[in-house]
XYZ file of C-alpha atoms in Angstrom:
147
model
C 26.059 -38.266 -34.760
C 29.856 -38.504 -34.659
C 30.033 -34.742 -34.955
C 27.760 -34.307 -31.922
C 29.918 -36.668 -29.848
C 33.101 -34.903 -30.998
C 31.716 -31.468 -30.110
C 30.503 -32.743 -26.737
C 33.913 -34.259 -25.972
C 35.656 -31.027 -26.982
C 33.380 -28.973 -24.728
C 33.980 -31.418 -21.899
C 37.779 -31.054 -22.285
C 37.584 -27.257 -22.507
C 35.372 -27.064 -19.416
C 37.884 -29.167 -17.494
C 40.810 -26.867 -18.336
C 39.772 -24.259 -15.759
C 39.446 -26.754 -12.929
C 42.948 -28.178 -12.866
C 45.045 -28.613 -9.769
C 45.716 -24.869 -9.510
C 42.074 -24.103 -8.825
C 42.097 -26.298 -5.712
C 45.467 -25.274 -4.297
C 45.111 -23.671 -0.826
C 46.128 -20.085 -0.263
C 49.684 -20.127 1.158
C 48.931 -17.049 3.301
C 46.263 -18.871 5.282
C 47.685 -20.319 8.492
C 45.116 -23.047 8.905
C 43.113 -23.827 5.804
C 40.546 -25.993 7.564
C 39.753 -23.767 10.525
C 40.994 -20.288 9.648
C 42.183 -19.941 13.230
C 43.807 -16.504 13.111
C 41.996 -14.438 15.735
C 40.911 -10.865 15.098
C 41.191 -8.430 17.988
C 38.394 -5.909 17.497
C 38.366 -2.288 18.568
C 36.333 -1.591 21.705
C 32.785 -0.424 21.156
C 33.247 2.594 23.411
C 36.201 4.889 22.957
C 38.330 5.567 26.058
C 38.356 9.332 25.584
C 34.549 9.494 25.668
C 34.612 8.818 29.422
C 36.641 11.955 30.212
C 34.351 14.843 31.022
C 36.866 17.493 32.070
C 37.983 19.853 29.348
C 41.713 19.461 29.919
C 41.509 15.706 30.531
C 39.505 15.246 27.325
C 41.950 17.393 25.334
C 44.924 15.405 26.667
C 43.188 12.117 25.846
C 42.313 13.315 22.337
C 45.941 14.327 21.793
C 47.127 10.902 22.969
C 44.554 9.205 20.728
C 45.840 11.210 17.767
C 49.455 10.211 18.509
C 48.467 6.560 18.940
C 46.539 6.610 15.670
C 49.465 8.158 13.800
C 51.920 5.624 15.239
C 49.644 2.706 14.388
C 48.971 3.895 10.841
C 52.682 4.254 10.118
C 53.492 0.646 11.025
C 54.616 -1.509 8.133
C 55.758 -5.070 7.563
C 58.976 -5.800 9.416
C 58.519 -3.186 12.159
C 59.050 -4.254 15.770
C 56.328 -3.307 18.246
C 56.192 -3.386 22.014
C 52.858 -4.919 23.046
C 53.338 -4.523 26.791
C 55.409 -1.825 28.401
C 54.830 1.290 26.299
C 53.241 0.512 22.968
C 54.098 3.365 20.648
C 57.796 3.574 21.465
C 60.809 1.641 20.264
C 61.010 -1.715 22.052
C 63.636 -1.286 24.741
C 64.561 -2.904 28.015
C 61.236 -2.033 29.658
C 59.280 -3.867 26.963
C 57.755 -7.053 28.379
C 56.420 -8.387 25.065
C 57.749 -7.715 21.578
C 55.931 -8.397 18.364
C 56.625 -7.940 14.677
C 54.306 -6.671 11.988
C 53.999 -9.502 9.470
C 51.110 -8.252 7.319
C 48.834 -5.280 6.876
C 45.350 -4.769 5.512
C 42.934 -1.835 5.509
C 42.272 -0.958 9.168
C 44.120 -4.085 10.355
C 47.639 -5.127 11.279
C 48.775 -8.722 11.672
C 51.219 -9.131 14.544
C 53.330 -12.086 15.612
C 54.460 -12.182 19.231
C 58.201 -12.825 19.064
C 59.446 -12.618 22.648
C 57.754 -12.198 26.006
C 59.164 -12.048 29.496
C 57.824 -14.562 32.049
C 55.891 -11.857 33.922
C 54.111 -10.729 30.755
C 50.519 -11.609 29.904
C 51.814 -12.562 26.436
C 54.235 -15.217 27.760
C 52.117 -18.170 26.584
C 51.491 -16.528 23.190
C 54.951 -16.548 21.648
C 55.018 -17.115 17.876
C 51.245 -16.723 17.592
C 49.604 -14.504 15.011
C 46.596 -12.241 15.342
C 44.961 -9.494 13.325
C 44.460 -6.276 15.287
C 42.089 -3.563 14.219
C 43.549 -0.082 14.287
C 41.195 0.934 17.083
C 42.342 -1.960 19.269
C 45.973 -0.875 19.043
C 45.060 2.770 19.673
C 43.114 1.597 22.732
C 46.243 -0.251 23.898
C 48.223 2.978 23.430
C 45.729 4.918 25.557
C 45.505 2.219 28.232
C 49.277 2.168 28.716
C 49.236 5.919 29.226
C 46.568 5.799 31.902
C 43.502 6.957 29.982
């Protein structure tokens, strides 16, 4: 009987080893553990270039989409991005809202809005994070070029 109690106690202690404090520690990369409040900006369901019926207009849009895709795929952590006022170019004086790439994942880029001018639509979003799908940023590239 003592042996049964000893074996049971040993199993109980061994089972408890895997559920120490480390198992319940929150992930430090999560902004808000309780809500998970980082928004995800999805790619549009319909591609902008699909609406162009003319041969030359469609070819120009496809070329711009290719350039926007290449630019977006080459972004890495620490890069500065212009979110308003020519996404796809180095942030200069014409940039109304600047962001920084703070994380990447397959088909997604996490951006943090760093500075925004008062006339920018991003003015109330400074220091906020959001995940952007690749297609959403390519759509932004096309929209700023008039497609």
